[in-house]
CSV table of C-alpha atoms in Angstrom, one decimal:
chain,number,residue,atom,x,y,z
X,29,MET,CA,119.0,53.6,62.3
X,30,THR,CA,121.4,55.5,64.6
X,31,GLN,CA,119.7,57.5,67.3
X,32,THR,CA,120.5,61.3,67.3
X,33,THR,CA,119.0,64.4,68.7
X,34,SER,CA,118.1,65.7,65.2
X,35,LEU,CA,116.8,63.7,62.3
X,36,LEU,CA,118.0,66.3,59.9
X,37,ASN,CA,121.7,65.8,61.1
X,38,ARG,CA,121.3,62.0,61.4
X,39,ARG,CA,123.2,60.7,58.4
X,40,ARG,CA,123.8,63.8,56.3
X,41,PHE,CA,127.2,64.1,58.1
X,42,LEU,CA,128.3,61.1,56.0
X,43,LEU,CA,128.4,63.2,52.9
X,44,SER,CA,131.9,64.7,52.4
X,45,SER,CA,132.8,67.7,50.5
X,46,ALA,CA,133.8,65.5,47.6
X,47,ALA,CA,130.1,64.3,47.4
X,48,LEU,CA,129.0,67.9,46.7
X,49,ALA,CA,131.3,68.4,43.8
X,50,ALA,CA,128.5,67.6,41.2
X,51,ALA,CA,125.9,70.4,40.7
X,52,PRO,CA,122.7,69.3,42.4
X,53,ALA,CA,119.6,68.7,40.5
X,54,VAL,CA,117.5,70.6,43.1
X,55,SER,CA,119.3,73.1,45.2
X,56,LEU,CA,118.8,73.0,49.0
X,57,GLU,CA,118.2,76.7,48.7
X,58,ALA,CA,115.0,75.8,46.7
X,59,GLN,CA,113.5,74.4,49.9
X,60,ARG,CA,113.4,77.7,51.6
X,61,HIS,CA,110.1,79.4,51.7
X,62,ASP,CA,111.7,82.7,50.9
X,63,ALA,CA,113.7,81.5,47.8
X,64,ALA,CA,112.6,80.5,44.4
X,65,PRO,CA,113.9,77.1,43.0
X,66,THR,CA,117.0,77.3,40.9
X,67,ALA,CA,115.6,74.7,38.5
X,68,PRO,CA,112.1,73.4,37.9
X,69,LEU,CA,111.0,70.5,40.1
X,70,PRO,CA,110.4,67.1,38.5
X,71,PRO,CA,106.6,66.6,37.8
X,72,ALA,CA,106.3,63.8,40.4
X,73,ILE,CA,107.7,66.1,43.1
X,74,ALA,CA,105.9,69.2,41.9
X,75,ALA,CA,102.6,67.3,42.1
X,76,LEU,CA,103.0,66.8,45.9
X,77,LYS,CA,100.8,69.0,48.1
X,78,SER,CA,101.2,70.2,51.8
X,79,ARG,CA,99.7,67.7,54.2
X,80,ILE,CA,100.5,69.5,57.4
X,81,GLY,CA,96.8,70.5,57.7
X,82,GLU,CA,96.0,66.8,58.3
X,83,ALA,CA,98.0,66.8,61.6
X,84,VAL,CA,96.1,67.2,64.9
X,85,PRO,CA,98.4,68.4,67.5
X,86,ILE,CA,98.7,66.8,70.9
X,87,THR,CA,96.2,68.5,73.3
X,88,LEU,CA,96.6,69.7,76.9
X,89,ALA,CA,94.1,67.1,78.0
X,90,GLU,CA,96.4,64.4,76.6
X,91,ARG,CA,99.4,65.8,78.5
X,92,GLU,CA,97.3,65.7,81.7
X,93,GLN,CA,96.7,62.0,81.1
X,94,ARG,CA,100.5,61.6,80.7
X,95,PHE,CA,101.1,63.3,84.1
X,96,GLU,CA,98.6,60.9,85.6
X,97,ARG,CA,100.2,57.9,84.0
X,98,ALA,CA,103.7,59.1,85.2
X,99,ARG,CA,102.5,59.5,88.7
X,100,ALA,CA,101.0,56.1,88.8
X,101,LEU,CA,104.3,54.6,87.6
X,102,MET,CA,106.2,56.7,90.2
X,103,LYS,CA,104.2,55.2,92.8
X,104,ARG,CA,104.7,51.8,91.5
X,105,GLU,CA,108.4,52.3,91.3
X,106,ALA,CA,108.5,54.1,94.7
X,107,MET,CA,109.9,57.4,93.2
X,108,GLY,CA,109.1,60.7,95.0
X,109,ALA,CA,109.7,62.7,91.8
X,110,ILE,CA,111.3,62.6,88.4
X,111,CYS,CA,113.6,65.2,86.9
X,112,ILE,CA,113.8,66.1,83.2
X,113,THR,CA,115.9,68.6,81.4
X,114,GLY,CA,115.7,69.8,77.8
X,115,GLY,CA,114.9,67.2,75.1
X,116,THR,CA,112.2,65.0,73.9
X,117,SER,CA,110.7,63.9,77.1
X,118,LEU,CA,110.3,67.6,78.2
X,119,VAL,CA,108.2,68.2,75.1
X,120,TYR,CA,106.2,65.0,75.7
X,121,PHE,CA,105.1,65.8,79.2
X,122,THR,CA,105.0,69.7,78.9
X,123,GLY,CA,105.0,70.8,75.3
X,124,ILE,CA,108.0,73.1,76.2
X,125,ARG,CA,110.8,72.9,73.7
X,126,TRP,CA,114.1,73.8,75.5
X,127,GLY,CA,117.6,73.4,74.4
X,128,GLN,CA,120.4,72.0,76.6
X,129,SER,CA,123.2,74.2,77.7
X,130,GLU,CA,125.7,74.5,80.6
X,131,ARG,CA,123.0,76.3,82.6
X,132,LEU,CA,120.6,74.0,84.5
X,133,PHE,CA,117.1,74.1,83.4
X,134,ALA,CA,115.0,71.3,85.1
X,135,PHE,CA,111.4,70.3,85.2
X,136,LEU,CA,110.5,68.2,88.1
X,137,LEU,CA,107.2,66.3,88.6
X,138,PRO,CA,106.6,65.0,92.1
X,139,ALA,CA,104.4,61.9,92.6
X,140,THR,CA,102.0,64.1,94.3
X,141,GLY,CA,101.4,67.8,94.1
X,142,ALA,CA,102.2,70.4,91.4
X,143,PRO,CA,105.2,70.3,89.2
X,144,PHE,CA,108.0,72.9,89.4
X,145,ILE,CA,110.7,74.3,87.2
X,146,VAL,CA,114.3,75.4,88.1
X,147,CYS,CA,115.8,77.9,85.6
X,148,PRO,CA,118.1,80.9,85.3
X,149,VAL,CA,116.4,84.1,86.4
X,150,PHE,CA,116.7,85.7,83.0
X,151,GLU,CA,114.8,82.9,81.5
X,152,GLU,CA,111.7,83.2,83.8
X,153,ASP,CA,109.6,85.3,81.4
X,154,ARG,CA,110.3,82.9,78.5
X,155,VAL,CA,109.3,80.0,80.7
X,156,ARG,CA,106.1,81.7,81.7
X,157,GLU,CA,105.2,82.2,78.1
X,158,ARG,CA,105.1,78.4,77.7
X,159,LEU,CA,103.1,77.4,80.8
X,160,ASP,CA,99.9,77.3,78.8
X,161,SER,CA,101.0,74.0,77.3
X,162,VAL,CA,101.8,72.5,80.7
X,163,PRO,CA,99.4,70.5,82.7
X,164,ASP,CA,98.9,72.3,86.1
X,165,GLY,CA,100.6,75.2,84.4
X,166,ALA,CA,98.9,77.8,86.6
X,167,ALA,CA,100.1,75.9,89.7
X,168,THR,CA,103.6,75.3,88.4
X,169,LYS,CA,106.1,77.1,90.6
X,170,ILE,CA,109.3,78.6,89.0
X,171,TYR,CA,112.5,78.7,91.1
X,172,THR,CA,115.1,81.0,89.6
X,173,TRP,CA,118.8,81.3,90.2
X,174,ASN,CA,121.3,84.0,89.4
X,175,GLU,CA,124.6,83.3,87.7
X,176,ASP,CA,126.5,83.2,90.9
X,177,ASP,CA,123.9,81.0,92.7
X,178,ASP,CA,124.0,77.2,93.1
X,179,PRO,CA,121.1,75.9,91.0
X,180,TYR,CA,121.5,72.4,92.6
X,181,ALA,CA,121.0,73.7,96.1
X,182,LEU,CA,117.8,75.3,94.6
X,183,VAL,CA,116.7,71.9,93.3
X,184,ALA,CA,117.1,70.5,96.8
X,185,LYS,CA,115.2,73.3,98.3
X,186,ALA,CA,112.4,73.0,95.8
X,187,LEU,CA,112.1,69.2,96.4
X,188,ARG,CA,111.9,69.8,100.2
X,189,GLU,CA,109.1,72.3,99.7
X,190,ALA,CA,107.3,69.7,97.6
X,191,GLY,CA,107.6,67.2,100.4
X,192,VAL,CA,110.3,65.0,98.7
X,193,THR,CA,112.9,64.9,101.4
X,194,THR,CA,113.8,61.1,101.5
X,195,GLY,CA,113.2,58.2,99.2
X,196,THR,CA,114.1,58.1,95.5
X,197,LEU,CA,114.5,60.7,92.8
X,198,GLY,CA,114.3,59.5,89.2
X,199,ILE,CA,116.6,61.1,86.6
X,200,GLU,CA,115.5,61.0,83.0
X,201,GLU,CA,118.2,59.3,80.8
X,202,ARG,CA,119.0,62.4,78.7
X,203,VAL,CA,119.9,64.5,81.7
X,204,GLN,CA,123.6,65.4,81.4
X,205,PHE,CA,125.9,63.6,83.8
X,206,VAL,CA,127.2,66.9,85.3
X,207,PHE,CA,123.6,67.9,86.2
X,208,ALA,CA,122.6,64.4,87.6
X,209,GLU,CA,125.8,64.3,89.7
X,210,ARG,CA,125.4,67.7,91.2
X,211,ILE,CA,121.7,67.1,92.0
X,212,ALA,CA,122.7,63.9,93.8
X,213,GLN,CA,125.3,65.7,95.8
X,214,ALA,CA,122.8,68.4,96.7
X,215,CYS,CA,120.2,65.9,97.9
X,216,PRO,CA,122.2,63.3,99.9
X,217,ALA,CA,119.0,62.0,101.6
X,218,LEU,CA,117.6,61.0,98.3
X,219,LYS,CA,118.6,57.9,96.3
X,220,VAL,CA,119.1,59.0,92.7
X,221,VAL,CA,118.0,56.3,90.1
X,222,SER,CA,117.1,56.1,86.4
X,223,ALA,CA,113.6,57.3,85.5
X,224,ILE,CA,113.4,55.1,82.4
X,225,PRO,CA,110.7,52.9,84.1
X,226,VAL,CA,108.5,55.9,84.3
X,227,VAL,CA,109.3,57.7,81.2
X,228,SER,CA,109.6,54.7,79.0
X,229,GLY,CA,106.5,53.3,80.7
X,230,CYS,CA,104.6,56.4,79.5
X,231,ARG,CA,106.2,57.0,76.1
X,232,SER,CA,106.5,53.4,74.7
X,233,VAL,CA,102.7,52.9,74.6
X,234,LYS,CA,101.1,55.3,72.1
X,235,THR,CA,97.7,56.8,72.3
X,236,PRO,CA,95.3,57.0,69.3
X,237,ALA,CA,96.4,60.6,68.9
X,238,GLU,CA,100.0,59.7,68.7
X,239,LEU,CA,99.4,56.8,66.3
X,240,ALA,CA,97.5,59.2,64.0
X,241,LEU,CA,100.5,61.4,63.8
X,242,MET,CA,102.8,58.5,63.1
X,243,ARG,CA,100.5,57.1,60.4
X,244,LEU,CA,100.5,60.5,58.7
X,245,ALA,CA,104.4,60.8,59.0
X,246,ASN,CA,104.7,57.4,57.4
X,247,SER,CA,102.2,58.1,54.7
X,248,ILE,CA,104.1,61.3,53.8
X,249,THR,CA,107.4,59.5,53.7
X,250,LEU,CA,106.0,56.8,51.4
X,251,SER,CA,104.7,59.5,48.9
X,252,VAL,CA,107.9,61.4,49.1
X,253,TYR,CA,110.0,58.3,48.4
X,254,LYS,CA,107.8,57.3,45.5
X,255,ALA,CA,107.9,60.7,43.9
X,256,ALA,CA,111.8,60.8,44.2
X,257,TYR,CA,112.0,57.3,42.8
X,258,GLY,CA,109.8,58.4,39.8
X,259,SER,CA,112.2,61.4,39.3
X,260,ALA,CA,115.5,59.4,39.5
X,261,HIS,CA,117.7,58.4,36.6
X,262,PRO,CA,121.1,56.8,35.9
X,263,GLY,CA,124.0,59.4,36.2
X,264,MET,CA,122.4,61.2,39.1
X,265,THR,CA,124.6,61.4,42.3
X,266,ASN,CA,123.3,60.0,45.6
X,267,ARG,CA,123.5,63.5,46.9
X,268,GLN,CA,121.2,64.7,44.2
X,269,PHE,CA,118.7,62.0,45.0
X,270,SER,CA,118.7,63.1,48.6
X,271,GLU,CA,118.1,66.6,47.6
X,272,LEU,CA,115.1,65.5,45.5
X,273,ILE,CA,113.7,64.1,48.7
X,274,ASP,CA,114.5,67.3,50.6
X,275,ALA,CA,112.5,69.2,47.9
X,276,ALA,CA,109.6,66.6,48.1
X,277,TYR,CA,109.3,66.9,52.0
X,278,ALA,CA,109.2,70.7,51.6
X,279,ARG,CA,106.4,70.3,49.2
X,280,CYS,CA,104.6,68.3,51.8
X,281,GLY,CA,105.1,71.0,54.4
X,282,VAL,CA,107.3,68.8,56.8
X,283,GLN,CA,111.0,68.4,57.7
X,284,GLY,CA,112.6,65.2,56.7
X,285,GLU,CA,115.5,63.7,54.8
X,286,ALA,CA,116.9,60.4,53.4
X,287,SER,CA,120.3,59.0,52.9
X,288,CYS,CA,121.0,57.3,49.6
X,289,GLN,CA,123.6,54.6,49.1
X,290,VAL,CA,124.4,53.0,45.7
X,291,GLY,CA,126.0,49.8,44.6
X,292,VAL,CA,128.7,48.4,46.9
X,293,TYR,CA,128.0,51.2,49.4
X,294,SER,CA,124.4,49.7,49.9
X,295,ALA,CA,126.3,46.9,51.8
X,296,LEU,CA,127.2,49.5,54.6
X,297,PRO,CA,124.1,49.9,56.7
X,298,HIS,CA,124.8,53.5,57.5
X,299,GLY,CA,126.5,54.3,54.2
X,300,SER,CA,129.8,55.8,53.2
X,301,LEU,CA,131.6,59.1,52.9
X,302,GLN,CA,132.4,58.4,49.3
X,303,PRO,CA,130.6,60.3,46.5
X,304,GLN,CA,128.4,57.9,44.5
X,305,VAL,CA,126.7,57.8,41.1
X,306,ILE,CA,123.4,56.0,40.3
X,307,ARG,CA,124.0,53.4,37.7
X,308,GLU,CA,121.6,51.3,35.8
X,309,ASN,CA,121.1,47.8,37.4
X,310,GLU,CA,122.9,48.7,40.6
X,311,MET,CA,121.3,48.5,44.0
X,312,ILE,CA,120.0,51.7,45.6
X,313,LEU,CA,119.3,51.8,49.3
X,314,ILE,CA,117.4,54.8,50.8
X,315,ASP,CA,116.6,55.4,54.5
X,316,ASP,CA,115.2,57.9,57.1
X,317,GLY,CA,112.0,59.8,57.5
X,318,CYS,CA,110.2,62.9,58.6
X,319,PHE,CA,108.6,64.7,61.6
X,320,VAL,CA,104.9,65.5,62.0
X,321,GLU,CA,104.1,67.4,65.2
X,322,GLY,CA,107.1,65.9,66.8
X,323,TYR,CA,106.4,62.3,65.8
X,324,GLN,CA,108.7,60.5,63.4
X,325,SER,CA,108.7,57.9,60.5
X,326,ASP,CA,111.6,55.7,59.6
X,327,MET,CA,111.5,53.8,56.3
X,328,SER,CA,114.0,52.1,54.0
X,329,ARG,CA,113.6,51.0,50.5
X,330,SER,CA,115.9,49.1,48.2
X,331,PHE,CA,115.5,49.1,44.4
X,332,VAL,CA,117.2,49.0,41.1
X,333,LEU,CA,116.8,51.3,38.1
X,334,GLY,CA,116.9,48.8,35.4
X,335,LYS,CA,117.0,45.0,35.6
X,336,PRO,CA,118.1,43.4,38.8
X,337,THR,CA,120.3,40.3,38.8
X,338,ASP,CA,118.9,36.9,40.0
X,339,LYS,CA,121.1,37.2,43.1
X,340,GLN,CA,119.7,40.7,43.9
X,341,LYS,CA,116.2,39.4,43.5
X,342,ARG,CA,116.9,36.4,45.7
X,343,VAL,CA,118.3,38.6,48.5
X,344,PHE,CA,115.3,40.9,48.3
X,345,GLU,CA,112.9,38.0,48.6
X,346,ILE,CA,114.7,36.7,51.6
X,347,VAL,CA,114.6,40.1,53.3
X,348,HIS,CA,111.0,40.6,52.3
X,349,LYS,CA,110.0,37.2,54.0
X,350,ALA,CA,112.1,38.1,57.1
X,351,GLN,CA,110.3,41.4,57.4
X,352,ALA,CA,106.9,39.7,57.1
X,353,ALA,CA,107.9,37.0,59.6
X,354,ALA,CA,109.0,39.6,62.2
X,355,VAL,CA,105.6,41.5,62.3
X,356,ALA,CA,103.7,38.2,62.1
X,357,ALA,CA,105.4,37.0,65.3
X,358,ALA,CA,104.3,40.1,67.2
X,359,ARG,CA,101.4,40.2,69.6
X,360,PRO,CA,100.9,41.4,73.2
X,361,GLY,CA,102.8,39.3,75.7
X,362,VAL,CA,105.5,38.1,73.3
X,363,GLU,CA,109.1,39.0,74.2
X,364,CYS,CA,110.9,41.7,72.1
X,365,GLN,CA,113.6,39.2,71.3
X,366,ALA,CA,111.2,36.8,69.7
X,367,VAL,CA,110.4,39.3,66.9
X,368,ASP,CA,114.2,39.6,66.1
X,369,ALA,CA,114.5,35.8,66.2
X,370,ALA,CA,111.6,35.3,63.7
X,371,ALA,CA,113.3,37.5,61.1
X,372,ARG,CA,116.8,36.2,61.8
X,373,SER,CA,115.7,32.6,61.4
X,374,VAL,CA,114.5,33.3,57.9
X,375,VAL,CA,117.8,34.9,56.9
X,376,THR,CA,119.9,32.1,58.5
X,377,ALA,CA,117.7,29.4,56.9
X,378,ALA,CA,118.3,31.0,53.5
X,379,GLY,CA,122.1,30.7,54.0
X,380,PHE,CA,123.0,34.3,55.1
X,381,GLY,CA,123.7,33.3,58.7
X,382,PRO,CA,124.8,32.5,61.4
X,383,ASP,CA,123.7,35.2,63.7
X,384,TYR,CA,125.0,38.7,62.5
X,385,ALA,CA,127.1,37.4,59.6
X,386,HIS,CA,125.1,39.3,56.9
X,387,PHE,CA,122.0,40.6,58.9
X,388,THR,CA,124.3,42.8,61.0
X,389,HIS,CA,122.0,44.6,63.3
X,390,ARG,CA,118.8,44.1,65.3
X,391,VAL,CA,115.5,43.8,63.5
X,392,GLY,CA,114.0,46.9,65.0
X,393,HIS,CA,113.7,49.7,67.5
X,394,GLY,CA,110.9,51.6,69.2
X,395,ILE,CA,109.9,54.8,67.5
X,396,GLY,CA,107.8,57.8,68.3
X,397,MET,CA,109.0,61.3,69.2
X,398,ASP,CA,112.6,59.9,68.9
X,399,MET,CA,113.5,57.9,65.9
X,400,HIS,CA,115.1,55.4,68.2
X,401,GLU,CA,113.4,54.8,71.6
X,402,TRP,CA,112.4,52.0,73.9
X,403,PRO,CA,111.9,49.1,73.6
X,404,TYR,CA,114.4,47.4,71.2
X,405,LEU,CA,113.7,44.3,69.3
X,406,VAL,CA,117.0,42.5,69.9
X,407,ARG,CA,118.2,39.2,71.3
X,408,GLY,CA,118.2,39.2,75.0
X,409,ASN,CA,115.4,41.7,75.5
X,410,THR,CA,112.8,39.8,77.5
X,411,GLN,CA,110.5,42.7,77.8
X,412,GLN,CA,107.0,41.8,76.6
X,413,LEU,CA,105.2,43.6,73.9
X,414,ALA,CA,102.1,45.6,74.7
X,415,ALA,CA,99.3,47.0,72.5
X,416,GLY,CA,100.2,50.5,71.5
X,417,MET,CA,103.9,50.0,71.2
X,418,THR,CA,105.4,51.1,68.0
X,419,PHE,CA,108.6,49.8,66.2
X,420,SER,CA,110.6,49.7,63.0
X,421,ASP,CA,110.8,46.4,61.2
X,422,GLU,CA,114.0,46.5,59.2
X,423,PRO,CA,115.8,43.3,58.5
X,424,GLY,CA,118.7,43.5,55.9
X,425,ILE,CA,121.3,41.3,54.2
X,426,TYR,CA,124.6,43.1,53.4
X,427,ILE,CA,127.1,41.5,51.1
X,428,LYS,CA,130.3,43.5,51.4
X,429,GLY,CA,131.9,44.4,48.0
X,430,GLU,CA,128.6,43.7,46.3
X,431,PHE,CA,125.3,45.1,47.6
X,432,GLY,CA,122.9,45.3,50.5
X,433,VAL,CA,119.2,45.1,50.7
X,434,ARG,CA,117.2,46.6,53.7
X,435,LEU,CA,113.4,46.9,53.9
X,436,GLU,CA,112.0,48.9,56.6
X,437,ASP,CA,108.5,49.9,57.7
X,438,ASP,CA,107.1,51.1,61.0
X,439,TRP,CA,104.3,49.2,62.8
X,440,VAL,CA,102.2,49.1,65.8
X,441,VAL,CA,101.3,46.2,68.3
X,442,THR,CA,97.5,45.7,68.3
X,443,PRO,CA,95.5,43.5,70.5
X,444,ASP,CA,95.4,41.0,67.7
X,445,GLY,CA,99.1,41.2,66.5
X,446,GLY,CA,101.4,43.5,64.5
X,447,GLN,CA,100.0,46.0,62.0
X,448,MET,CA,102.2,47.9,59.6
X,449,PHE,CA,101.6,51.6,58.8
X,450,THR,CA,102.7,51.1,55.2
X,451,PRO,CA,102.6,48.2,52.8
X,452,GLN,CA,105.7,46.1,52.2
X,453,SER,CA,107.7,47.0,49.2
X,454,PRO,CA,106.7,44.6,46.3
X,455,SER,CA,109.9,44.2,44.4
X,456,LEU,CA,113.2,45.7,43.3
X,457,GLU,CA,111.8,46.7,39.9
X,458,ASP,CA,108.6,48.1,41.4
X,459,PRO,CA,109.4,49.3,45.0
X,460,PHE,CA,106.1,51.1,45.6
X,461,GLY,CA,103.6,49.3,43.6
X,462,ASN,CA,100.1,51.0,44.0
X,463,ALA,CA,101.1,52.7,47.2
């Protein structure tokens, strides 16, 4: 549920060295393509097959449409250009994967005319290798700077040559402050503003190609969770369970992970540092997802190995109803906050309110290339839903010192309402049903 730059580092940091004391059922080394497993995989995981061949990558033609959409939004927002550095939005618009460092690498897209790139001179050849994935790649000009040059003055020069001398320059939200500040200082005639209206305006509404990748990611996650559940047993550590999921994702040909919290620790939405052991009849909460061609899934399941108590079952049913109420409230034109309110009203009416008393977080977040992206389904967000927007739906009830239940599935806003990518979990005893 917490946004990070890498899914694989997203919650794994919670596991202390103490959590690694027990020998794993499946070694992480077993996931490497160049290493043999140290122990046989459980049958349910061994039966999984690679599904990466089902993924259809985003095409150059689709990125060209993204450029057109961005330029239309720039004109609406009166922006002369937008500036993007390394990160997800750079991949979204250009297909270029580029890390952030102290050296400025910037991609700028003017509202009219060809895009351009500012980068260190020693990176020019590496940039040119990647221009085939960039719309207008042949026309993209590369401005290079040496180590003792001022790259920000070079940005100002490039903008002038592109005809952007006055007006507004949009800065994408992940651009480091030091870069944004220095660009603003180098371009005093330009008003520097947030590019979120443009970038979010493009990325928050998914195309059929994007939705297909997200559906595949969610389908894979569901199959991985089901296989790991079928391989779990009392006495296993939470770390061992997570490693089963690691191995299952490797079998499917994708990168992914899941956190696993047990018993009283399931009442902490993002888990605990403490090592944990799965015991019969105790709550188990798993969460996270995988990547498919850059698009992500995010799924939570709560279940018990054994027989749940009446209280556990009651809380599950409340969360189940809240999850259904949230997606049922969604349709184009409805405010984001109304989806959160629909789920929260179910939880409150059942006696687990008010407000954030036991349902301690928003009901959902946008999802796509980032696990958490715009818009957010939270009280106070009056932005209206639009067809093609995708979200998580993850109500939870957390009772400190006892247990917590969260159910999470991803879904898309259609012209007729909300549609989940995966079926709701049926029960604590049978969390995957016929999925």
